[in-house]
Short mmCIF file of C-alpha atoms and ligand atoms in Angstrom, two decimals:
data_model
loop_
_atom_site.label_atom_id
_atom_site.label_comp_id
_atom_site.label_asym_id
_atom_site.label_seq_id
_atom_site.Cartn_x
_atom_site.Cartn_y
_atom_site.Cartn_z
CA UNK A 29 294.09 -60.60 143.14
CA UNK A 30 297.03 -61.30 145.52
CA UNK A 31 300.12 -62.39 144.59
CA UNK A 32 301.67 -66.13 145.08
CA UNK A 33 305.12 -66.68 146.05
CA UNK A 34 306.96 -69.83 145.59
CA UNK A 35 310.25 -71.23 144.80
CA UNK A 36 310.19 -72.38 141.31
CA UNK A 37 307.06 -72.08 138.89
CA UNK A 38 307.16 -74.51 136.16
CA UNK A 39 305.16 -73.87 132.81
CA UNK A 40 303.90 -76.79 131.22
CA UNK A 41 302.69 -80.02 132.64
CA UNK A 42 304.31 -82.27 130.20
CA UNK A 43 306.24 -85.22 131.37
CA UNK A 44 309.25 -82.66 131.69
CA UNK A 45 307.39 -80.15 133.80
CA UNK A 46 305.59 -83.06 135.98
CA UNK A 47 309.10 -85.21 136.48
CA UNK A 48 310.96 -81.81 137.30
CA UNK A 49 307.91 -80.88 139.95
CA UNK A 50 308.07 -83.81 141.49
CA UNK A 51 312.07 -83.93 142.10
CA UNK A 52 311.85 -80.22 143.28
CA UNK A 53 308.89 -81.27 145.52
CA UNK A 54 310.67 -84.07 147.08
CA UNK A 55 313.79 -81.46 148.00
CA UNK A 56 311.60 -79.39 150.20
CA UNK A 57 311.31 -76.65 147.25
CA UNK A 58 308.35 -74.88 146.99
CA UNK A 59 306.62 -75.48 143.66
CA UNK A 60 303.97 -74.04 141.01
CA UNK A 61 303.25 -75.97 138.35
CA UNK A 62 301.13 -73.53 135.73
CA UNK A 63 299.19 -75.65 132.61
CA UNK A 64 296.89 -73.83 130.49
CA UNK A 65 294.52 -77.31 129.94
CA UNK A 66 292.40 -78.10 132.22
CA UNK A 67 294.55 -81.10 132.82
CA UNK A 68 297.57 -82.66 132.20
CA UNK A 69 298.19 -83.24 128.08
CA UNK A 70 296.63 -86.63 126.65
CA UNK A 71 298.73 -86.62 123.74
CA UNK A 72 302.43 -87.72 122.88
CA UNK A 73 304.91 -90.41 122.96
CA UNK A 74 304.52 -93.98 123.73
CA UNK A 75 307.74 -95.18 124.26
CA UNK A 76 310.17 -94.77 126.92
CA UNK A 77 313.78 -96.16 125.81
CA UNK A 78 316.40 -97.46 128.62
CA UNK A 79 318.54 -94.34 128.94
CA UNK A 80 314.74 -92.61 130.63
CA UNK A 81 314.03 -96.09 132.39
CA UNK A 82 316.88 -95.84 134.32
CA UNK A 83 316.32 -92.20 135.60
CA UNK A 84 313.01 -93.09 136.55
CA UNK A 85 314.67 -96.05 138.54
CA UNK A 86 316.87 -93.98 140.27
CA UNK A 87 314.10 -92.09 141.92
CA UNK A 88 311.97 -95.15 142.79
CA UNK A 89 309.71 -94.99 139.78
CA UNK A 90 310.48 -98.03 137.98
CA UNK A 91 308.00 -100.44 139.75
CA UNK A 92 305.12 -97.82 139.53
CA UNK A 93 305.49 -97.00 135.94
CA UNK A 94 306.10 -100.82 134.77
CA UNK A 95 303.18 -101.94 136.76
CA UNK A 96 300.57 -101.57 133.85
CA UNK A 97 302.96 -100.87 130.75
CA UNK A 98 304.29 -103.44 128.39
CA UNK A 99 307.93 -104.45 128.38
CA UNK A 100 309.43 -105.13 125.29
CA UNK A 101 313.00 -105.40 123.76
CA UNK A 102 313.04 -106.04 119.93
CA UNK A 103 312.44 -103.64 116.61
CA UNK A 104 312.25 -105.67 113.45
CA UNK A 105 312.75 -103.35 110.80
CA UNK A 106 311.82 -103.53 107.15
CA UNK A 107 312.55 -102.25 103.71
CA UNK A 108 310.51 -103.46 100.89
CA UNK A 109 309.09 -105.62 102.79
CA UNK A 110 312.04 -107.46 103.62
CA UNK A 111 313.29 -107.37 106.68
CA UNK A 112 316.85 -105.75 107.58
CA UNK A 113 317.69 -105.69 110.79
CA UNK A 114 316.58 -106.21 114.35
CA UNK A 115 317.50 -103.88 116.95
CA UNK A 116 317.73 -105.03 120.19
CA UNK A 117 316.81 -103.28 123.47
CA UNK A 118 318.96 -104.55 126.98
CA UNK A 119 316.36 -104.89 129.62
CA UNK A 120 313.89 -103.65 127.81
CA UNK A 121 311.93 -100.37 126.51
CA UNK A 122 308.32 -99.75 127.87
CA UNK A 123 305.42 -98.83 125.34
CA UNK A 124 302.55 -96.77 127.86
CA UNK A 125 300.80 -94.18 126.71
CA UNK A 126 301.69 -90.59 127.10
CA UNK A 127 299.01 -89.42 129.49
CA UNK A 128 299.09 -92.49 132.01
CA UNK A 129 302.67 -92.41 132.23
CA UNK A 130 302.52 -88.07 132.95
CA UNK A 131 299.41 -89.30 135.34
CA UNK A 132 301.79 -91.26 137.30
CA UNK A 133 304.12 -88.91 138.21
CA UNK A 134 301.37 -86.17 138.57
CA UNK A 135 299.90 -87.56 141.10
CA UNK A 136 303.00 -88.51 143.05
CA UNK A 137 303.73 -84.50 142.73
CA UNK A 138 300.25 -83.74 144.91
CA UNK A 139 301.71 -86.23 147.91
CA UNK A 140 304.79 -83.56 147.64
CA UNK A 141 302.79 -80.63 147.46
CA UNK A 142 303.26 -79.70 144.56
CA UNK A 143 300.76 -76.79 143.39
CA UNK A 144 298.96 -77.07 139.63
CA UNK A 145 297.09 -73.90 138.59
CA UNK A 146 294.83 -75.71 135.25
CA UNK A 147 293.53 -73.65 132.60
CA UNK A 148 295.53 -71.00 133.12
CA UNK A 149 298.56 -69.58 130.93
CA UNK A 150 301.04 -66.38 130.76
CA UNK A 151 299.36 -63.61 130.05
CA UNK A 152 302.46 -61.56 130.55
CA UNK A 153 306.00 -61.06 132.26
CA UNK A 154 308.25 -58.71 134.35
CA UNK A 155 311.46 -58.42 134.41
CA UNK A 156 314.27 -56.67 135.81
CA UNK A 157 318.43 -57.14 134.98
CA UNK A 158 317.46 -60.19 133.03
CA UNK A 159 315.35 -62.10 135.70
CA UNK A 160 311.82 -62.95 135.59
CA UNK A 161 309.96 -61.09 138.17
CA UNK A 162 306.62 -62.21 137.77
CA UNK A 163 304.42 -64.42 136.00
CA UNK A 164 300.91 -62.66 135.01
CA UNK A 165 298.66 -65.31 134.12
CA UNK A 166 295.21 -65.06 131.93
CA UNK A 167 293.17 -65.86 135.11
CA UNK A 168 294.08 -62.49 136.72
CA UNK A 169 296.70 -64.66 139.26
CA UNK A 170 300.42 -63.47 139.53
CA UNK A 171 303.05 -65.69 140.98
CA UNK A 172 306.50 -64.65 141.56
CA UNK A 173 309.23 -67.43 141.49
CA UNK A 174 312.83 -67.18 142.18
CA UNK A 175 313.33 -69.50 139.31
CA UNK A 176 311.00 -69.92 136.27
CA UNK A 177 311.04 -73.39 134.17
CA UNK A 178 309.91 -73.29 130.77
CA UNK A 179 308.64 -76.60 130.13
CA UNK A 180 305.60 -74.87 127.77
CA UNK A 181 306.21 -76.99 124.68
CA UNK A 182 307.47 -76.48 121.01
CA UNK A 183 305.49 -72.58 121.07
CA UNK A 184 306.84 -72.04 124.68
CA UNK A 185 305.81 -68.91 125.88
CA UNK A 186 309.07 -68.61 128.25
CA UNK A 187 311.33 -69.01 125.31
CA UNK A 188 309.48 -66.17 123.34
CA UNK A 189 309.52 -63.97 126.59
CA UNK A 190 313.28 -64.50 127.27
CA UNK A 191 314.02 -63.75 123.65
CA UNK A 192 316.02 -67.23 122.96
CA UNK A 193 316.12 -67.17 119.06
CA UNK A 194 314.69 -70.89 117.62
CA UNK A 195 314.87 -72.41 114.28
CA UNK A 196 311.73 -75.01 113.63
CA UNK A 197 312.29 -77.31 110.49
CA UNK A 198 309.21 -79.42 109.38
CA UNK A 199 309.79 -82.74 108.20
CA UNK A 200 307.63 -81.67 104.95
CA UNK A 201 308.95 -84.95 103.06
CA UNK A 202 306.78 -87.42 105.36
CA UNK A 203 303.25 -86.72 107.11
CA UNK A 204 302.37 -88.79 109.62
CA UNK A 205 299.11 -90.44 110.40
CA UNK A 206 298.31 -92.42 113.59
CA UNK A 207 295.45 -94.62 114.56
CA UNK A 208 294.54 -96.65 117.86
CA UNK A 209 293.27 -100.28 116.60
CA UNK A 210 292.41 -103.34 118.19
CA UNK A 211 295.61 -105.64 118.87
CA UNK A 212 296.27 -108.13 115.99
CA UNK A 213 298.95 -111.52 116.63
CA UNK A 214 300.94 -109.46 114.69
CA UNK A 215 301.27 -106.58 116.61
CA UNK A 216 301.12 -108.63 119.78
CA UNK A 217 304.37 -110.94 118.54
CA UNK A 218 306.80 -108.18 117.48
CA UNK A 219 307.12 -104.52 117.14
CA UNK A 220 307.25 -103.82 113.16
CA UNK A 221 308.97 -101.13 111.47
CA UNK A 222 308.27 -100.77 107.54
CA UNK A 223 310.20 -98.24 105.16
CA UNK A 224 309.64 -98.23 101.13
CA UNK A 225 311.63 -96.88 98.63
CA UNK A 226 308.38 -94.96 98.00
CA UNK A 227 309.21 -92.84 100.82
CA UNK A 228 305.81 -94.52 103.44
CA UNK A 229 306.64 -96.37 106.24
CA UNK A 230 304.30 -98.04 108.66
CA UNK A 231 305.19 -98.98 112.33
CA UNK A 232 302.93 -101.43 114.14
CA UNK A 233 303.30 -102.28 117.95
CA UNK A 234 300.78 -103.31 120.72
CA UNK A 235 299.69 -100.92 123.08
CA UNK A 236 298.27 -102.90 126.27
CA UNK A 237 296.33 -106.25 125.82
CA UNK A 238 293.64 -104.96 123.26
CA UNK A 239 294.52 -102.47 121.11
CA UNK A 240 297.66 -101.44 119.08
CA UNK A 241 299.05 -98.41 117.52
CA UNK A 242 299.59 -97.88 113.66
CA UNK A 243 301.42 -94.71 112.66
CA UNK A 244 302.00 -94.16 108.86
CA UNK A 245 304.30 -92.13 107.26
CA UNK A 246 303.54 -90.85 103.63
CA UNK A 247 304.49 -87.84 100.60
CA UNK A 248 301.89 -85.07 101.82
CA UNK A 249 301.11 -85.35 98.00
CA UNK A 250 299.72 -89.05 98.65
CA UNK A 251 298.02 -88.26 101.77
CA UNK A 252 295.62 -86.35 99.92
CA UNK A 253 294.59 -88.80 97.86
CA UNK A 254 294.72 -91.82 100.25
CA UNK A 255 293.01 -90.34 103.02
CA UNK A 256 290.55 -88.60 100.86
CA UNK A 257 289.48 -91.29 98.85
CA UNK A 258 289.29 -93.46 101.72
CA UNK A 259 290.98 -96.84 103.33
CA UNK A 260 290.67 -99.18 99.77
CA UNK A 261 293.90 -97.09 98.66
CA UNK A 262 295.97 -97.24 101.73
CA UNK A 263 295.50 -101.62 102.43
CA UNK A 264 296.78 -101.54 98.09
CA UNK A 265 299.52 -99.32 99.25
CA UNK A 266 300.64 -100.74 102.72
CA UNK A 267 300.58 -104.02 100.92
CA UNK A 268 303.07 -103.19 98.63
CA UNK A 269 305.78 -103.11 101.77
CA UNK A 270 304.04 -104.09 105.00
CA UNK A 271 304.48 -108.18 104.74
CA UNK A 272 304.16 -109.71 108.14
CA UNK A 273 301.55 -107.82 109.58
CA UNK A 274 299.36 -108.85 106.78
CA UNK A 275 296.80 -109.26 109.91
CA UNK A 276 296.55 -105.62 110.22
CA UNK A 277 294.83 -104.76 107.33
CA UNK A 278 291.31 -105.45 108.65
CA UNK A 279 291.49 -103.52 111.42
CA UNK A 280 292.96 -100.71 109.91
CA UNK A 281 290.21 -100.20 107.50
CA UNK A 282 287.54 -98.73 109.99
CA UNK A 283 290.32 -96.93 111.96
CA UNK A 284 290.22 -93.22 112.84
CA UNK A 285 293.24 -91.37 111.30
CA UNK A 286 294.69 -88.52 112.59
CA UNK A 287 297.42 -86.39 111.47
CA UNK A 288 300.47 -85.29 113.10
CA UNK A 289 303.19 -82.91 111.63
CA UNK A 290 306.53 -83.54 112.82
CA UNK A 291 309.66 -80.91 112.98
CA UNK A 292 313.12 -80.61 114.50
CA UNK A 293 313.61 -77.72 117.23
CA UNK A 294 316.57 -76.23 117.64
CA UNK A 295 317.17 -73.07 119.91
CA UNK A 296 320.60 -70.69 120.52
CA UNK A 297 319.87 -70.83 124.37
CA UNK A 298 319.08 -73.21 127.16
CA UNK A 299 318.60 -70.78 129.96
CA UNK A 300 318.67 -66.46 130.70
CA UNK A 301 319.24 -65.49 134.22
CA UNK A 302 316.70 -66.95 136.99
CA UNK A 303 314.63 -69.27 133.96
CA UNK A 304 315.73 -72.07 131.28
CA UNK A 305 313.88 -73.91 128.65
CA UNK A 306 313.38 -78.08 130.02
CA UNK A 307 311.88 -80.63 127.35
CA UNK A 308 310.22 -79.96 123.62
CA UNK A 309 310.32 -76.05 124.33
CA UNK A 310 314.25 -76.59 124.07
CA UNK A 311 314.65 -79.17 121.58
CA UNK A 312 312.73 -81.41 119.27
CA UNK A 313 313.89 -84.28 117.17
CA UNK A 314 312.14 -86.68 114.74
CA UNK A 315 310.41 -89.36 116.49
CA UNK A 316 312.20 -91.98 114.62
CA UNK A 317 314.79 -91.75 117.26
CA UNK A 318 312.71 -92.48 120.25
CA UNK A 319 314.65 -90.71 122.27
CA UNK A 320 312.95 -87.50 123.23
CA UNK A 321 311.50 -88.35 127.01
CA UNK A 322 314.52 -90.17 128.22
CA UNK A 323 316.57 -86.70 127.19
CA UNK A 324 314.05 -84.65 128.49
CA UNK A 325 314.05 -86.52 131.79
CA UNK A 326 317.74 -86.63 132.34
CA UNK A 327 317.43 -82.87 131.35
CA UNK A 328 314.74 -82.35 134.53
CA UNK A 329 317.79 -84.35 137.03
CA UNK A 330 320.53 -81.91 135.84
CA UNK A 331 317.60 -78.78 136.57
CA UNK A 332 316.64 -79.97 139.95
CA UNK A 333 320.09 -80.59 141.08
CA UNK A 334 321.46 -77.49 139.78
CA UNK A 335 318.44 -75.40 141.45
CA UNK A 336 318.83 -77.15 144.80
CA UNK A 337 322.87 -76.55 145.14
CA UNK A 338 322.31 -72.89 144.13
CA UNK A 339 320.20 -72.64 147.10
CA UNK A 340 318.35 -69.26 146.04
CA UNK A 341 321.45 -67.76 145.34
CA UNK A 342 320.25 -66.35 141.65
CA UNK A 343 324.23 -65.44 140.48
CA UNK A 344 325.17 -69.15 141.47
CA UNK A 345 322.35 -70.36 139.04
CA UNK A 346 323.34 -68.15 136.79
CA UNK A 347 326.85 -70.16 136.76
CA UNK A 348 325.55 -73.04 137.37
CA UNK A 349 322.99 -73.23 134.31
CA UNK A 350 325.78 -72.35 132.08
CA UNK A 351 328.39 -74.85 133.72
CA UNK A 352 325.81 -78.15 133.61
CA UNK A 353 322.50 -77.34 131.88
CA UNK A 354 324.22 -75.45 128.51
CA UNK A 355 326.07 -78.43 127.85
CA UNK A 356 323.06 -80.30 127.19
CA UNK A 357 322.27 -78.48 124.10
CA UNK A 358 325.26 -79.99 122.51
CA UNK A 359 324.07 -83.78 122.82
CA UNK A 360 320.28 -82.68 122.26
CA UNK A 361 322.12 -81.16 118.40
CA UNK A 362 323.78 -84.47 118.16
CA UNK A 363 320.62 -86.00 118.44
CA UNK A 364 318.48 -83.72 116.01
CA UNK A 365 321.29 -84.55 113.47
CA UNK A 366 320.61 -88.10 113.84
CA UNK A 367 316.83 -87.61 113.54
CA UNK A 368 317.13 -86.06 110.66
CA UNK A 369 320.21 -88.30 109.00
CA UNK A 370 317.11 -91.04 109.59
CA UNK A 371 314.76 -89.31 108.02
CA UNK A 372 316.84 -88.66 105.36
CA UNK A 373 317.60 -91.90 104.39
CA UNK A 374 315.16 -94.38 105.93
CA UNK A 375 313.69 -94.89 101.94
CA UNK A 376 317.39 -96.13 100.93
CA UNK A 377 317.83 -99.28 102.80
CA UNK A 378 321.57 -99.42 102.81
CA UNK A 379 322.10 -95.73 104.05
CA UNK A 380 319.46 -95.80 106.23
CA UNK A 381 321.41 -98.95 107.73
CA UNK A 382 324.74 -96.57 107.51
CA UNK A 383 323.15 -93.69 109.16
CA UNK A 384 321.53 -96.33 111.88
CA UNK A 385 323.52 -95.62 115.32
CA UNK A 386 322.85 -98.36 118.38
CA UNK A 387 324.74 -96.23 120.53
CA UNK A 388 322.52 -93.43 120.18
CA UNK A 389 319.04 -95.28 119.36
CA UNK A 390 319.77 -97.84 121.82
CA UNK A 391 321.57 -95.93 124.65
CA UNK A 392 320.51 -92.34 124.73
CA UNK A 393 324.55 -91.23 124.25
CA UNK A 394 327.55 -91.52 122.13
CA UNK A 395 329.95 -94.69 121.93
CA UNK A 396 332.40 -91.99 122.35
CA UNK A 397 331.40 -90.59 126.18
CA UNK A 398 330.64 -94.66 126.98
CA UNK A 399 333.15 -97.12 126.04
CA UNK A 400 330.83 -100.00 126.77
CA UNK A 401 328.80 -99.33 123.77
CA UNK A 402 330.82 -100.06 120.83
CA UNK A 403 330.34 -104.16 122.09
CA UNK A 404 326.40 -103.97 121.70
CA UNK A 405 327.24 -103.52 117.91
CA UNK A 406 326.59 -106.92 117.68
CA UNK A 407 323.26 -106.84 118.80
CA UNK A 408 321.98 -105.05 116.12
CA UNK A 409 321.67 -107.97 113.81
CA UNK A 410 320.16 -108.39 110.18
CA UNK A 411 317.61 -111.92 110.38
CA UNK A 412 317.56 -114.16 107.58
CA UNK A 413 314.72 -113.52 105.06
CA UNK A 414 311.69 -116.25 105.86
CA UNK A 415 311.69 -118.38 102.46
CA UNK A 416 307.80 -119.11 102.46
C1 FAD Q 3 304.72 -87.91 116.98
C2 FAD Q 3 305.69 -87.94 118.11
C3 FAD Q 3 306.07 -89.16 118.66
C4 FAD Q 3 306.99 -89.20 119.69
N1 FAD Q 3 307.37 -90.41 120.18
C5 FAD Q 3 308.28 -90.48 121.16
C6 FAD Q 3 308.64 -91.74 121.73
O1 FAD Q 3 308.12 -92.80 121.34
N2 FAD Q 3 309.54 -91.75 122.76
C7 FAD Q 3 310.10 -90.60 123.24
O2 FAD Q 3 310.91 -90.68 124.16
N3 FAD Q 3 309.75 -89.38 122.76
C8 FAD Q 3 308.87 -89.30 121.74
N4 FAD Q 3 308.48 -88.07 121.28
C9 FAD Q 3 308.99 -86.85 121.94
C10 FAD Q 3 308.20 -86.57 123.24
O3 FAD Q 3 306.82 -86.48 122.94
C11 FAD Q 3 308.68 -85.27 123.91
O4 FAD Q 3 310.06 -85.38 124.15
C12 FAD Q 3 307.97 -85.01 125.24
O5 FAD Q 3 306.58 -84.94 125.05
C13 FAD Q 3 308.44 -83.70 125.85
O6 FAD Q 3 307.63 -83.40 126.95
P1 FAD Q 3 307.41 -81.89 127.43
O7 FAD Q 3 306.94 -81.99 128.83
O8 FAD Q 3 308.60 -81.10 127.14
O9 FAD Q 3 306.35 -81.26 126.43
P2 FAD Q 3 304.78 -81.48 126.22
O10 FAD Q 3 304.39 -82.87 126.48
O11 FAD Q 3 304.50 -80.89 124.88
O12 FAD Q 3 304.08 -80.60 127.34
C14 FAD Q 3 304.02 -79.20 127.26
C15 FAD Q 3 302.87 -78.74 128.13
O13 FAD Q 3 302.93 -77.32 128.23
C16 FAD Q 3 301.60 -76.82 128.14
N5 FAD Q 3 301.70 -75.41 127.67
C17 FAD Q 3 302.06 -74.96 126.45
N6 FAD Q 3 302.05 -73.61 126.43
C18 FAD Q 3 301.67 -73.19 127.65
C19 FAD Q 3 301.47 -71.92 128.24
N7 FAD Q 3 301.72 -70.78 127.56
N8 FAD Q 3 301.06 -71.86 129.52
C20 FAD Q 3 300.83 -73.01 130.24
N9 FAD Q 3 301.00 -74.25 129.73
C21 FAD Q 3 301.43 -74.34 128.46
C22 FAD Q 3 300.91 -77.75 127.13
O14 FAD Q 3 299.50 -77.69 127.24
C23 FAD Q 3 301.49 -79.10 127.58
O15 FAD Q 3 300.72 -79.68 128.60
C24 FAD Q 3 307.56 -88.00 120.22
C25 FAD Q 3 307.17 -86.77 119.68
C26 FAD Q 3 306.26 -86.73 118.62
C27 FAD Q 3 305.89 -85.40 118.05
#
């Protein structure tokens, strides 16, 4: 079979590989995007925080991706069923669902011809003074790339390839089980986040106009008993700390539960030569933070721009990775340390309220690189118990 040529070949049509295809695309570059489904991935996150709103606003995307999603700008969170603090969102987070939101940009990648090869993966790899030479893929293709993206996910075959060392920590304390229901008042009034001392929590939150989304969090050694002797056991034990979402427990009753392990990522490199790692195949944090897209997106600016100024020149992206993509990895290990301070603490209500950090839930970044943080402190406010 011949072989392709092309500027960049991204692996991985994730929201990282998509968003990075498109901005590429738009700059005249020359780009394959390579996804071993046969389409773009249906599951993941649901919400996009402000610090990845704004991105998508400064390339235009902000109408398109608001157009059907839901706009919403308050977290009440709960211990014990008490509730203990609101956080507070500036203009707004969006809840859409993983796939519509990837859809989006997708298809506003094929109006900048953008190539996607589906159901195809690396099969194997050449390369030659530490630069990838050529992609082999399973469907007998080859594509050779002056700069490879490895945008392949948690198991990334890129990472593997380039020999970047990784160290994956599962959050073994808390399993997590998720469920699409149809939308209670609850859910529709107020996005609800429930901890208990009992180490479960419970987060409720609409997804469009008729259904919501329930995750649960619970000891692996009580999902085994709740799940296997069915939904009786989990209402008695989400009553315990889930109070005003009482509405809920109908619906969640004849839901479909499915489980989702959850672990940190952490990696010793970002990028080797002519390819770097973009989105979860570089770093993954616990969801509790929220944060994951927006990161990942910024991530995909600082990869097109640094591709596009190195202008083929593979020893000027050499120095150019290093001087503005490396750097990265030190506020993505900020951000796994906050993860897991939250998941650490979230059945303790006071440290969980210590370890709580506006600047980074809120913002994306640290009060120390933006002064104007340290004022929306006083956002973040505790409501008063409702005596009933
Ligand atoms: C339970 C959970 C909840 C989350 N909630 C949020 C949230 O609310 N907000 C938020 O901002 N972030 C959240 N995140 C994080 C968010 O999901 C990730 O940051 C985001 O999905 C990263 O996108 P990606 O493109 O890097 O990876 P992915 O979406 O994983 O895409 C990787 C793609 O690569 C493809 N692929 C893999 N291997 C190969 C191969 N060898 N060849 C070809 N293709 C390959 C896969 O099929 C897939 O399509 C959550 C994560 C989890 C686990």
């Amino acid at each position: 079979m011949a072989t392709t040529s092309c500027d960049v070949a991204i692996v991985g049509a994730g929201l990282g590989g998509c968003f990075l295809a498109l901005l590429l695309g738009r700059r005249g570059h020359r780009v394959v995007v390579i996804e071993q489904g046969p389409a773009i991935p249906s599951a993941g996150a649901d919400f996009l925080k402000p610090p990845g709103l704004r991105v998508l606003a400064r390339h235009g995307l902000t109408g398109l991706v608001e157009r059907q999603g839901l706009k919403r700008d308050t977290i009440r969170y709960y211990h014990d069923g008490e509730p203990i603090q609101d956080c507070r969102f500036p203009g707004g987070f969006l809840i859409r669902p993983y796939r519509e939101l990837v859809e989006l940009i997708y298809t506003c990648c094929a109006m900048e011809g953008v190539d996607f090869w589906f159901d195809t993966a690396i099969d194997d790899l050449t390369q030659d003074e530490g630069r990838i030479e050529e992609l082999k893929l399973s469907d007998g293709r080859r594509l050779r790339a002056g700069v490879v993206i490895g945008a392949d996910g948690t198991r990334s075959a890129i990472r593997q390839a380039l020999g970047i060392d990784q160290v994956t920590s599962l959050y073994d304390r808390l399993l997590m089980r998720v469920a699409t229901v149809p939308l209670t008042a609850g859910m529709a009034q107020l996005n609800r986040l429930y901890f208990s001392s009992e180490g479960w929590l419970a987060y409720l939150y609409p997804l469009n106009r008729d259904q919501g989304r329930v995750f649960v969090g619970l000891p692996p050694e009580d999902d085994k008993e709740i799940f296997e002797d069915g939904m009786p056991v989990l209402i008695d034990m989400l009553k315990r700390f889930v109070t005003d979402s009482s509405d809920a427990f109908d619906v969640l009753q004849p839901a479909s539960w499915h489980q989702i392990k959850i672990s940190s990522l952490r990696v010793s490199a970002y990028h080797r030569g002519n390819a770097a790692l973009l989105g979860s195949a570089a770093f993954a944090c616990h969801p509790m933070t929220g944060m994951g897209m927006s990161y990942t997106l910024h991530d995909a600016e600082i990869l097109a721009d640094v591709i596009t100024a190195a202008a083929g020149d593979g020893d000027l992206l050499d120095r150019l990775l290093q001087a503005r993509y490396e750097p990265r990895r030190q506020v993505h290990r900020q951000l796994i340390d906050y993860g897991d301070a939250l998941a650490a603490t979230f059945t303790d209500r006071h440290a969980y309220l210590r370890a709580f950090r506006p600047d980074l839930h809120v913002f994306g970044t640290s009060a120390a690189e933006s002064p104007e943080i340290p004022r929306m402190r006083a956002r973040v406010r505790v409501p008063v118990p409702q005596l009933i």
